[in-house]
PDB file of C-alpha atoms and ligand atoms in Angstrom:
ATOM      1  CA  MET Q   1       0.000   0.000   0.000  1.00 98.00           C
ATOM      2  CA  LYS Q   2       1.192   3.477  -0.888  1.00 97.00           C
ATOM      3  CA  THR Q   3       0.761   6.540   1.339  1.00 98.00           C
ATOM      4  CA  ILE Q   4       0.300   9.749  -0.638  1.00 98.00           C
ATOM      5  CA  ARG Q   5       0.364  13.125   1.102  1.00 98.00           C
ATOM      6  CA  THR Q   6       0.299  15.734  -1.642  1.00 98.00           C
ATOM      7  CA  THR Q   7      -2.677  16.632  -3.799  1.00 98.00           C
ATOM      8  CA  ARG Q   8      -0.442  16.744  -6.866  1.00 98.00           C
ATOM      9  CA  ALA Q   9       0.902  13.178  -6.364  1.00 98.00           C
ATOM     10  CA  MET Q  10      -2.621  11.882  -5.649  1.00 98.00           C
ATOM     11  CA  ALA Q  11      -4.056  13.501  -8.774  1.00 98.00           C
ATOM     12  CA  ALA Q  12      -1.152  12.202 -10.906  1.00 98.00           C
ATOM     13  CA  TRP Q  13      -1.619   8.620  -9.619  1.00 98.00           C
ATOM     14  CA  SER Q  14      -5.352   8.705 -10.413  1.00 98.00           C
ATOM     15  CA  GLU Q  15      -4.828  10.332 -13.796  1.00 98.00           C
ATOM     16  CA  ARG Q  16      -2.380   7.596 -14.844  1.00 98.00           C
ATOM     17  CA  LEU Q  17      -4.770   4.814 -13.776  1.00 98.00           C
ATOM     18  CA  ARG Q  18      -7.801   6.396 -15.379  1.00 97.00           C
ATOM     19  CA  ARG Q  19      -5.896   6.691 -18.657  1.00 97.00           C
ATOM     20  CA  GLU Q  20      -5.232   2.942 -18.456  1.00 98.00           C
ATOM     21  CA  GLY Q  21      -8.980   2.321 -18.011  1.00 97.00           C
ATOM     22  CA  VAL Q  22      -8.667   1.280 -14.355  1.00 98.00           C
ATOM     23  CA  THR Q  23     -11.770   1.978 -12.232  1.00 98.00           C
ATOM     24  CA  ILE Q  24     -11.031   3.818  -8.996  1.00 98.00           C
ATOM     25  CA  GLY Q  25     -13.040   3.223  -5.833  1.00 98.00           C
ATOM     26  CA  PHE Q  26     -12.857   5.743  -3.011  1.00 99.00           C
ATOM     27  CA  VAL Q  27     -13.755   5.748   0.681  1.00 99.00           C
ATOM     28  CA  PRO Q  28     -13.331   9.214   2.248  1.00 99.00           C
ATOM     29  CA  THR Q  29     -12.803   9.067   6.028  1.00 98.00           C
ATOM     30  CA  MET Q  30     -11.577  11.099   8.969  1.00 98.00           C
ATOM     31  CA  GLY Q  31      -9.624   8.083  10.248  1.00 98.00           C
ATOM     32  CA  ALA Q  32     -10.188   6.321  13.605  1.00 97.00           C
ATOM     33  CA  LEU Q  33     -11.357   3.494  11.391  1.00 98.00           C
ATOM     34  CA  HIS Q  34     -13.759   0.890  12.799  1.00 98.00           C
ATOM     35  CA  ASP Q  35     -15.768  -2.000  11.383  1.00 98.00           C
ATOM     36  CA  GLY Q  36     -18.193   0.421   9.733  1.00 98.00           C
ATOM     37  CA  HIS Q  37     -15.336   1.814   7.639  1.00 98.00           C
ATOM     38  CA  ARG Q  38     -14.038  -1.708   7.104  1.00 98.00           C
ATOM     39  CA  SER Q  39     -17.340  -2.732   5.521  1.00 98.00           C
ATOM     40  CA  LEU Q  40     -17.220   0.314   3.192  1.00 98.00           C
ATOM     41  CA  ILE Q  41     -13.643  -0.509   2.211  1.00 98.00           C
ATOM     42  CA  ARG Q  42     -14.527  -4.169   1.556  1.00 98.00           C
ATOM     43  CA  ALA Q  43     -17.517  -3.207  -0.573  1.00 98.00           C
ATOM     44  CA  ALA Q  44     -15.400  -0.703  -2.525  1.00 98.00           C
ATOM     45  CA  ARG Q  45     -12.645  -3.312  -2.984  1.00 98.00           C
ATOM     46  CA  LEU Q  46     -15.143  -5.674  -4.634  1.00 98.00           C
ATOM     47  CA  ARG Q  47     -16.462  -2.989  -6.957  1.00 98.00           C
ATOM     48  CA  SER Q  48     -13.299  -1.321  -8.256  1.00 98.00           C
ATOM     49  CA  ASP Q  49      -9.884  -2.171  -9.699  1.00 98.00           C
ATOM     50  CA  ALA Q  50      -7.945   0.305  -7.548  1.00 98.00           C
ATOM     51  CA  LEU Q  51      -8.935   1.575  -4.137  1.00 98.00           C
ATOM     52  CA  VAL Q  52      -8.139   4.861  -2.376  1.00 99.00           C
ATOM     53  CA  VAL Q  53      -8.996   5.641   1.250  1.00 99.00           C
ATOM     54  CA  SER Q  54      -8.510   9.224   2.411  1.00 99.00           C
ATOM     55  CA  ILE Q  55      -7.741   9.985   6.038  1.00 98.00           C
ATOM     56  CA  PHE Q  56      -8.248  13.671   6.747  1.00 98.00           C
ATOM     57  CA  VAL Q  57      -9.748  15.230   9.867  1.00 98.00           C
ATOM     58  CA  ASN Q  58     -11.405  18.094   8.060  1.00 98.00           C
ATOM     59  CA  PRO Q  59     -11.201  21.280  10.171  1.00 97.00           C
ATOM     60  CA  SER Q  60     -13.894  23.082   8.185  1.00 97.00           C
ATOM     61  CA  GLN Q  61     -16.647  20.701   9.335  1.00 98.00           C
ATOM     62  CA  PHE Q  62     -15.988  21.343  13.046  1.00 96.00           C
ATOM     63  CA  SER Q  63     -17.265  24.451  14.836  1.00 93.00           C
ATOM     64  CA  PRO Q  64     -14.856  26.226  17.233  1.00 91.00           C
ATOM     65  CA  THR Q  65     -16.569  24.559  20.232  1.00 90.00           C
ATOM     66  CA  GLU Q  66     -16.331  21.025  18.793  1.00 91.00           C
ATOM     67  CA  ASP Q  67     -13.692  18.337  19.248  1.00 88.00           C
ATOM     68  CA  LEU Q  68     -11.287  19.005  16.341  1.00 95.00           C
ATOM     69  CA  SER Q  69      -8.179  19.018  18.536  1.00 94.00           C
ATOM     70  CA  THR Q  70      -9.153  15.871  20.467  1.00 92.00           C
ATOM     71  CA  TYR Q  71     -10.667  13.901  17.555  1.00 94.00           C
ATOM     72  CA  PRO Q  72      -8.971  10.446  17.653  1.00 93.00           C
ATOM     73  CA  ARG Q  73      -6.053  10.066  15.221  1.00 96.00           C
ATOM     74  CA  PRO Q  74      -4.752   6.464  15.533  1.00 97.00           C
ATOM     75  CA  ILE Q  75      -2.937   6.668  12.206  1.00 98.00           C
ATOM     76  CA  THR Q  76      -0.810   3.505  12.677  1.00 98.00           C
ATOM     77  CA  ASN Q  77      -3.902   1.363  13.317  1.00 98.00           C
ATOM     78  CA  ASP Q  78      -5.743   3.052  10.455  1.00 98.00           C
ATOM     79  CA  ARG Q  79      -2.958   2.281   8.009  1.00 98.00           C
ATOM     80  CA  ALA Q  80      -2.813  -1.328   9.267  1.00 98.00           C
ATOM     81  CA  LEU Q  81      -6.571  -1.745   8.670  1.00 98.00           C
ATOM     82  CA  CYS Q  82      -6.224  -0.293   5.168  1.00 98.00           C
ATOM     83  CA  ARG Q  83      -3.309  -2.628   4.417  1.00 98.00           C
ATOM     84  CA  GLU Q  84      -5.282  -5.662   5.697  1.00 98.00           C
ATOM     85  CA  GLU Q  85      -8.200  -4.758   3.433  1.00 98.00           C
ATOM     86  CA  GLY Q  86      -6.112  -4.408   0.296  1.00 98.00           C
ATOM     87  CA  VAL Q  87      -6.287  -0.625  -0.070  1.00 98.00           C
ATOM     88  CA  ASP Q  88      -3.924   0.611  -2.800  1.00 98.00           C
ATOM     89  CA  VAL Q  89      -3.498   4.194  -1.639  1.00 98.00           C
ATOM     90  CA  CYS Q  90      -3.972   5.856   1.706  1.00 98.00           C
ATOM     91  CA  PHE Q  91      -4.346   9.563   0.883  1.00 98.00           C
ATOM     92  CA  GLU Q  92      -3.341  11.647   3.908  1.00 98.00           C
ATOM     93  CA  PRO Q  93      -3.281  15.310   2.920  1.00 98.00           C
ATOM     94  CA  THR Q  94      -2.447  18.055   5.405  1.00 98.00           C
ATOM     95  CA  ALA Q  95      -4.898  20.882   6.155  1.00 98.00           C
ATOM     96  CA  GLN Q  96      -2.429  23.267   4.505  1.00 97.00           C
ATOM     97  CA  ALA Q  97      -2.501  21.166   1.304  1.00 97.00           C
ATOM     98  CA  LEU Q  98      -6.307  21.184   1.114  1.00 98.00           C
ATOM     99  CA  TYR Q  99      -6.866  24.735   2.353  1.00 98.00           C
ATOM    100  CA  PRO Q 100      -3.825  26.751   1.257  1.00 97.00           C
ATOM    101  CA  GLN Q 101      -3.497  30.466   1.841  1.00 97.00           C
ATOM    102  CA  GLY Q 102      -6.032  32.272  -0.349  1.00 98.00           C
ATOM    103  CA  PHE Q 103      -8.545  29.394  -0.438  1.00 97.00           C
ATOM    104  CA  GLN Q 104     -12.049  30.848  -0.919  1.00 98.00           C
ATOM    105  CA  THR Q 105     -14.557  28.545  -2.535  1.00 98.00           C
ATOM    106  CA  ILE Q 106     -17.227  26.782  -0.490  1.00 98.00           C
ATOM    107  CA  VAL Q 107     -19.937  24.341  -1.523  1.00 98.00           C
ATOM    108  CA  THR Q 108     -23.351  24.487   0.133  1.00 98.00           C
ATOM    109  CA  VAL Q 109     -26.425  22.318  -0.345  1.00 98.00           C
ATOM    110  CA  PRO Q 110     -28.858  24.639   1.414  1.00 98.00           C
ATOM    111  CA  ALA Q 111     -32.171  22.778   1.607  1.00 98.00           C
ATOM    112  CA  LEU Q 112     -30.747  19.393   2.607  1.00 98.00           C
ATOM    113  CA  ALA Q 113     -28.407  21.011   5.135  1.00 98.00           C
ATOM    114  CA  ARG Q 114     -31.056  23.194   6.791  1.00 97.00           C
ATOM    115  CA  ARG Q 115     -32.502  20.793   9.336  1.00 98.00           C
ATOM    116  CA  TRP Q 116     -31.327  18.171  11.839  1.00 98.00           C
ATOM    117  CA  GLU Q 117     -27.528  17.919  11.886  1.00 98.00           C
ATOM    118  CA  GLY Q 118     -27.340  21.132   9.867  1.00 98.00           C
ATOM    119  CA  ALA Q 119     -29.391  23.018  12.479  1.00 97.00           C
ATOM    120  CA  ALA Q 120     -27.382  21.574  15.379  1.00 96.00           C
ATOM    121  CA  ARG Q 121     -24.006  22.157  13.676  1.00 95.00           C
ATOM    122  CA  PRO Q 122     -24.426  25.247  11.456  1.00 92.00           C
ATOM    123  CA  HIS Q 123     -21.189  25.096   9.405  1.00 92.00           C
ATOM    124  CA  HIS Q 124     -20.819  21.346   9.405  1.00 98.00           C
ATOM    125  CA  PHE Q 125     -22.349  20.467   6.045  1.00 98.00           C
ATOM    126  CA  THR Q 126     -20.663  23.298   4.174  1.00 98.00           C
ATOM    127  CA  GLY Q 127     -17.388  21.850   5.457  1.00 98.00           C
ATOM    128  CA  VAL Q 128     -18.403  18.326   4.416  1.00 98.00           C
ATOM    129  CA  ALA Q 129     -19.684  19.359   0.967  1.00 98.00           C
ATOM    130  CA  THR Q 130     -16.582  21.436   0.284  1.00 98.00           C
ATOM    131  CA  VAL Q 131     -14.071  18.787   1.319  1.00 98.00           C
ATOM    132  CA  VAL Q 132     -15.919  15.963  -0.466  1.00 99.00           C
ATOM    133  CA  THR Q 133     -16.017  18.049  -3.662  1.00 98.00           C
ATOM    134  CA  LYS Q 134     -12.295  18.765  -3.321  1.00 98.00           C
ATOM    135  CA  LEU Q 135     -11.430  15.116  -2.599  1.00 99.00           C
ATOM    136  CA  PHE Q 136     -13.456  13.996  -5.634  1.00 99.00           C
ATOM    137  CA  GLY Q 137     -11.577  16.562  -7.743  1.00 98.00           C
ATOM    138  CA  ILE Q 138      -8.217  15.245  -6.575  1.00 98.00           C
ATOM    139  CA  VAL Q 139      -8.881  11.481  -6.423  1.00 98.00           C
ATOM    140  CA  ARG Q 140     -11.233  11.492  -9.444  1.00 98.00           C
ATOM    141  CA  PRO Q 141     -12.941   8.237  -8.376  1.00 98.00           C
ATOM    142  CA  ASN Q 142     -15.452   6.348 -10.490  1.00 98.00           C
ATOM    143  CA  LEU Q 143     -17.223   5.187  -7.345  1.00 98.00           C
ATOM    144  CA  ALA Q 144     -17.345   6.501  -3.756  1.00 99.00           C
ATOM    145  CA  LEU Q 145     -18.877   4.807  -0.739  1.00 98.00           C
ATOM    146  CA  PHE Q 146     -20.509   6.392   2.305  1.00 98.00           C
ATOM    147  CA  GLY Q 147     -22.130   4.928   5.414  1.00 98.00           C
ATOM    148  CA  GLN Q 148     -25.860   5.157   5.987  1.00 98.00           C
ATOM    149  CA  LYS Q 149     -25.179   6.070   9.633  1.00 98.00           C
ATOM    150  CA  ASP Q 150     -24.676   9.644   8.379  1.00 98.00           C
ATOM    151  CA  TYR Q 151     -27.935   9.610   6.430  1.00 98.00           C
ATOM    152  CA  GLN Q 152     -28.154  13.379   5.938  1.00 98.00           C
ATOM    153  CA  GLN Q 153     -24.512  13.551   4.821  1.00 98.00           C
ATOM    154  CA  ALA Q 154     -25.093  10.783   2.263  1.00 98.00           C
ATOM    155  CA  ALA Q 155     -28.217  12.544   0.909  1.00 98.00           C
ATOM    156  CA  LEU Q 156     -26.283  15.777   0.569  1.00 98.00           C
ATOM    157  CA  VAL Q 157     -23.347  14.108  -1.205  1.00 98.00           C
ATOM    158  CA  ARG Q 158     -25.735  12.489  -3.697  1.00 98.00           C
ATOM    159  CA  GLN Q 159     -27.321  15.864  -4.349  1.00 98.00           C
ATOM    160  CA  LEU Q 160     -24.056  17.720  -4.888  1.00 98.00           C
ATOM    161  CA  VAL Q 161     -22.735  15.034  -7.227  1.00 98.00           C
ATOM    162  CA  GLU Q 162     -25.886  15.373  -9.300  1.00 98.00           C
ATOM    163  CA  ASP Q 163     -26.028  19.183  -9.160  1.00 98.00           C
ATOM    164  CA  LEU Q 164     -22.355  19.661 -10.031  1.00 98.00           C
ATOM    165  CA  ASN Q 165     -22.211  16.821 -12.607  1.00 98.00           C
ATOM    166  CA  LEU Q 166     -19.261  15.281 -10.810  1.00 98.00           C
ATOM    167  CA  GLY Q 167     -19.635  11.917 -12.522  1.00 98.00           C
ATOM    168  CA  VAL Q 168     -18.960   9.840  -9.407  1.00 98.00           C
ATOM    169  CA  ALA Q 169     -21.265   6.915  -8.628  1.00 98.00           C
ATOM    170  CA  ILE Q 170     -22.303   7.092  -4.968  1.00 98.00           C
ATOM    171  CA  GLN Q 171     -23.112   3.983  -2.971  1.00 98.00           C
ATOM    172  CA  VAL Q 172     -24.504   4.140   0.536  1.00 98.00           C
ATOM    173  CA  ARG Q 173     -23.901   1.061   2.674  1.00 98.00           C
ATOM    174  CA  PRO Q 174     -25.873  -0.122   5.716  1.00 98.00           C
ATOM    175  CA  THR Q 175     -24.905   1.022   9.209  1.00 98.00           C
ATOM    176  CA  VAL Q 176     -22.671  -1.427  11.059  1.00 98.00           C
ATOM    177  CA  ARG Q 177     -23.793  -1.899  14.656  1.00 98.00           C
ATOM    178  CA  GLU Q 178     -22.468  -3.262  17.920  1.00 98.00           C
ATOM    179  CA  ARG Q 179     -24.273  -6.370  19.196  1.00 98.00           C
ATOM    180  CA  ASP Q 180     -26.646  -4.229  21.280  1.00 98.00           C
ATOM    181  CA  GLY Q 181     -27.624  -2.057  18.308  1.00 98.00           C
ATOM    182  CA  LEU Q 182     -25.405   0.979  18.928  1.00 98.00           C
ATOM    183  CA  ALA Q 183     -24.265   2.348  15.566  1.00 98.00           C
ATOM    184  CA  MET Q 184     -20.471   2.212  15.234  1.00 98.00           C
ATOM    185  CA  SER Q 185     -18.824   5.619  15.370  1.00 97.00           C
ATOM    186  CA  SER Q 186     -15.295   6.876  15.910  1.00 95.00           C
ATOM    187  CA  ARG Q 187     -16.555   8.920  18.866  1.00 93.00           C
ATOM    188  CA  ASN Q 188     -18.054   5.930  20.770  1.00 96.00           C
ATOM    189  CA  ILE Q 189     -14.695   5.422  22.526  1.00 94.00           C
ATOM    190  CA  TYR Q 190     -15.400   8.596  24.498  1.00 94.00           C
ATOM    191  CA  LEU Q 191     -18.522   7.156  26.171  1.00 96.00           C
ATOM    192  CA  SER Q 192     -18.089   6.326  29.859  1.00 95.00           C
ATOM    193  CA  ALA Q 193     -19.173   2.825  30.973  1.00 96.00           C
ATOM    194  CA  ASP Q 194     -22.534   4.194  32.161  1.00 95.00           C
ATOM    195  CA  GLU Q 195     -23.089   6.177  28.962  1.00 96.00           C
ATOM    196  CA  ARG Q 196     -22.122   3.165  26.844  1.00 97.00           C
ATOM    197  CA  ARG Q 197     -24.709   1.044  28.695  1.00 97.00           C
ATOM    198  CA  ILE Q 198     -27.602   3.381  27.865  1.00 97.00           C
ATOM    199  CA  ALA Q 199     -26.403   4.532  24.413  1.00 98.00           C
ATOM    200  CA  PRO Q 200     -28.335   1.770  22.512  1.00 98.00           C
ATOM    201  CA  LEU Q 201     -31.600   3.406  23.629  1.00 98.00           C
ATOM    202  CA  LEU Q 202     -31.390   5.663  20.583  1.00 98.00           C
ATOM    203  CA  PHE Q 203     -31.405   2.615  18.316  1.00 98.00           C
ATOM    204  CA  GLN Q 204     -34.250   1.100  20.378  1.00 98.00           C
ATOM    205  CA  ALA Q 205     -36.329   4.271  20.070  1.00 98.00           C
ATOM    206  CA  LEU Q 206     -35.866   4.389  16.303  1.00 98.00           C
ATOM    207  CA  ARG Q 207     -36.660   0.686  16.031  1.00 98.00           C
ATOM    208  CA  ALA Q 208     -39.846   1.213  18.058  1.00 98.00           C
ATOM    209  CA  GLY Q 209     -40.859   3.887  15.546  1.00 98.00           C
ATOM    210  CA  GLN Q 210     -39.944   1.626  12.652  1.00 97.00           C
ATOM    211  CA  GLU Q 211     -42.073  -1.223  14.062  1.00 97.00           C
ATOM    212  CA  MET Q 212     -45.072   1.104  14.439  1.00 96.00           C
ATOM    213  CA  ILE Q 213     -44.797   2.208  10.807  1.00 96.00           C
ATOM    214  CA  GLU Q 214     -44.316  -1.340   9.583  1.00 95.00           C
ATOM    215  CA  GLY Q 215     -47.327  -2.323  11.686  1.00 94.00           C
ATOM    216  CA  GLY Q 216     -49.463   0.169   9.740  1.00 92.00           C
ATOM    217  CA  ILE Q 217     -49.409   3.252  12.001  1.00 95.00           C
ATOM    218  CA  SER Q 218     -48.943   6.346   9.884  1.00 95.00           C
ATOM    219  CA  ASP Q 219     -49.622   9.166  12.359  1.00 97.00           C
ATOM    220  CA  VAL Q 220     -46.260  10.811  12.967  1.00 98.00           C
ATOM    221  CA  ALA Q 221     -47.248  12.492  16.262  1.00 98.00           C
ATOM    222  CA  MET Q 222     -48.003   9.044  17.728  1.00 98.00           C
ATOM    223  CA  ILE Q 223     -44.768   7.572  16.414  1.00 98.00           C
ATOM    224  CA  GLU Q 224     -42.659  10.436  17.758  1.00 97.00           C
ATOM    225  CA  GLN Q 225     -44.374  10.167  21.142  1.00 97.00           C
ATOM    226  CA  ILE Q 226     -43.446   6.474  21.453  1.00 97.00           C
ATOM    227  CA  MET Q 227     -39.856   7.171  20.372  1.00 98.00           C
ATOM    228  CA  CYS Q 228     -39.583   9.925  23.032  1.00 97.00           C
ATOM    229  CA  GLN Q 229     -41.089   7.623  25.681  1.00 97.00           C
ATOM    230  CA  THR Q 230     -38.407   5.018  24.918  1.00 97.00           C
ATOM    231  CA  MET Q 231     -35.726   7.636  25.547  1.00 96.00           C
ATOM    232  CA  GLU Q 232     -37.317   8.605  28.886  1.00 95.00           C
ATOM    233  CA  GLN Q 233     -36.008   5.325  30.340  1.00 93.00           C
ATOM    234  CA  ALA Q 234     -32.662   7.110  30.698  1.00 94.00           C
ATOM    235  CA  PRO Q 235     -33.180  10.648  32.026  1.00 93.00           C
ATOM    236  CA  THR Q 236     -29.461  11.460  31.541  1.00 95.00           C
ATOM    237  CA  ILE Q 237     -29.903  11.251  27.767  1.00 97.00           C
ATOM    238  CA  HIS Q 238     -30.828  14.588  26.246  1.00 97.00           C
ATOM    239  CA  VAL Q 239     -32.866  14.180  23.047  1.00 97.00           C
ATOM    240  CA  GLU Q 240     -31.968  16.757  20.373  1.00 98.00           C
ATOM    241  CA  TYR Q 241     -34.392  15.411  17.800  1.00 98.00           C
ATOM    242  CA  LEU Q 242     -36.361  12.288  16.958  1.00 98.00           C
ATOM    243  CA  ALA Q 243     -38.137  12.871  13.682  1.00 98.00           C
ATOM    244  CA  VAL Q 244     -40.048  11.090  10.947  1.00 98.00           C
ATOM    245  CA  CYS Q 245     -39.033  12.539   7.588  1.00 98.00           C
ATOM    246  CA  ASP Q 246     -39.307  12.203   3.866  1.00 98.00           C
ATOM    247  CA  PRO Q 247     -36.389   9.911   2.868  1.00 98.00           C
ATOM    248  CA  ASN Q 248     -35.259  12.189   0.025  1.00 97.00           C
ATOM    249  CA  SER Q 249     -35.936  15.780   1.093  1.00 98.00           C
ATOM    250  CA  LEU Q 250     -35.552  15.077   4.838  1.00 98.00           C
ATOM    251  CA  GLU Q 251     -38.505  17.391   5.471  1.00 98.00           C
ATOM    252  CA  PRO Q 252     -40.650  16.343   8.456  1.00 98.00           C
ATOM    253  CA  LEU Q 253     -43.784  14.331   7.674  1.00 98.00           C
ATOM    254  CA  SER Q 254     -47.085  14.448   9.529  1.00 98.00           C
ATOM    255  CA  VAL Q 255     -48.353  11.206   7.973  1.00 97.00           C
ATOM    256  CA  VAL Q 256     -46.302   8.336   6.550  1.00 97.00           C
ATOM    257  CA  ALA Q 257     -47.640   7.462   3.103  1.00 94.00           C
ATOM    258  CA  ASP Q 258     -45.223   4.731   2.009  1.00 92.00           C
ATOM    259  CA  ARG Q 259     -41.617   5.462   2.928  1.00 96.00           C
ATOM    260  CA  ALA Q 260     -39.883   7.482   5.598  1.00 98.00           C
ATOM    261  CA  VAL Q 261     -36.621   7.828   7.415  1.00 98.00           C
ATOM    262  CA  LEU Q 262     -36.537   8.078  11.172  1.00 98.00           C
ATOM    263  CA  LEU Q 263     -33.722  10.384  12.257  1.00 98.00           C
ATOM    264  CA  GLY Q 264     -32.413  10.795  15.781  1.00 98.00           C
ATOM    265  CA  ALA Q 265     -29.730  12.677  17.672  1.00 98.00           C
ATOM    266  CA  VAL Q 266     -29.097  12.609  21.410  1.00 98.00           C
ATOM    267  CA  ARG Q 267     -26.514  13.996  23.765  1.00 97.00           C
ATOM    268  CA  LEU Q 268     -24.940  11.873  26.477  1.00 95.00           C
ATOM    269  CA  GLY Q 269     -22.711  14.121  28.554  1.00 92.00           C
ATOM    270  CA  SER Q 270     -20.479  15.813  25.994  1.00 91.00           C
ATOM    271  CA  ILE Q 271     -20.977  13.145  23.303  1.00 94.00           C
ATOM    272  CA  ARG Q 272     -23.569  13.456  20.537  1.00 95.00           C
ATOM    273  CA  LEU Q 273     -24.898  10.267  18.986  1.00 97.00           C
ATOM    274  CA  ILE Q 274     -26.844  10.137  15.746  1.00 98.00           C
ATOM    275  CA  ASP Q 275     -28.662   7.250  14.119  1.00 98.00           C
ATOM    276  CA  ASN Q 276     -31.479   6.567  11.645  1.00 98.00           C
ATOM    277  CA  ARG Q 277     -33.814   3.877  10.286  1.00 98.00           C
ATOM    278  CA  PRO Q 278     -35.199   4.031   6.759  1.00 98.00           C
ATOM    279  CA  VAL Q 279     -38.662   2.409   6.708  1.00 97.00           C
ATOM    280  CA  LYS Q 280     -41.230   1.320   4.213  1.00 90.00           C
ATOM    281  CA  ILE Q 281     -44.860   0.402   4.804  1.00 83.00           C
ATOM    282  CA  PRO Q 282     -45.127  -3.171   3.546  1.00 74.00           C
ATOM    283  CA  GLY Q 283     -47.325  -3.639   0.524  1.00 76.00           C
ATOM    284  CA  ARG Q 284     -47.525   0.076  -0.346  1.00 69.00           C
ATOM    285  CA  LYS Q 285     -46.256   1.141  -3.711  1.00 66.00           C
ATOM    286  CA  SER Q 286     -43.651   3.819  -3.222  1.00 61.00           C
ATOM    287  CA  ARG Q 287     -43.432   7.171  -4.954  1.00 56.00           C
ATOM    288  CA  THR Q 288     -40.122   8.079  -6.539  1.00 50.00           C
ATOM    289  CA  THR Q 289     -37.096   7.454  -4.340  1.00 48.00           C
ATOM    290  CA  ARG Q 290     -33.464   7.699  -5.249  1.00 52.00           C
TER     291      ARG Q 290
HETATM  292  O1  PAF G   1     -18.073  10.964   7.268  1.00 51.49           O
HETATM  293  C1  PAF G   1     -16.921  11.419   7.394  1.00 51.49           C
HETATM  294  O2  PAF G   1     -16.025  10.754   7.935  1.00 51.49           O
HETATM  295  C2  PAF G   1     -16.618  12.823   6.897  1.00 51.49           C
HETATM  296  O3  PAF G   1     -17.698  13.680   7.077  1.00 51.49           O
HETATM  297  C3  PAF G   1     -16.110  12.864   5.443  1.00 51.49           C
HETATM  298  C4  PAF G   1     -17.177  12.381   4.471  1.00 51.49           C
HETATM  299  C5  PAF G   1     -14.872  12.006   5.314  1.00 51.49           C
HETATM  300  C6  PAF G   1     -15.750  14.299   5.062  1.00 51.49           C
HETATM  301  O4  PAF G   1     -14.760  14.814   5.892  1.00 51.49           O
END
């Protein structure tokens, strides 16, 4: 496996392979790789001739009060995981390389970024959209894979690829979970033992909502009430949102017609957890979905 640090060397490597007709798969990450990333890397490995994983803790998607300086950076383990999974290139640019003096351009996807994570973290999605656009421009992948755990992020990436004609196929892979349902995340290591014990409640609340919808209940107020009641089992969890939304626009629904996505975010001490469940009412014909 090769480690590439400069944007110029990365672009040259991709350019050479593309000219030879090699298909390039890409998994963008911020490192601290876990089994969720591993499943993206494995899926990308199966679907492309050459595989690039980027490891870049992107400063522009953190607000000044967030955990940029303490975000885990276990680079030796990350490289070992990439090597084990047959990654060809680990792209590890510096912040200076991606945001040099004089950098100005930002990418925003206003409607999809307005609610939920976008409301809780105002500059987050501009940072994500900008860095993903830049990484696509440098790596020039044919295919890029994202985890469904960050449902809103994946929706936004799909939209920007379409809007900006970037010509990258986007695949979103299922969330990888711990045995008790907690969605894997690089930040889970910060949960105390007590917080870790109650963290799966978010998954349980979303699953309760999913079961109601699959059981034929379409009234969103009722579904949200049951999800909130599930969370009340642990008064130390602060619910930021538990919502039933349109799976494409992410706008809140009042009635579930055929499909929905249940989105949730909670705070446990200083840690935020997010999760989601896409759902479909069995037997109903769906309207257009992506
Ligand atoms: O999901 C992530 O790890 C990041 O938001 C991404 C897509 C790598 C952009 O920094």
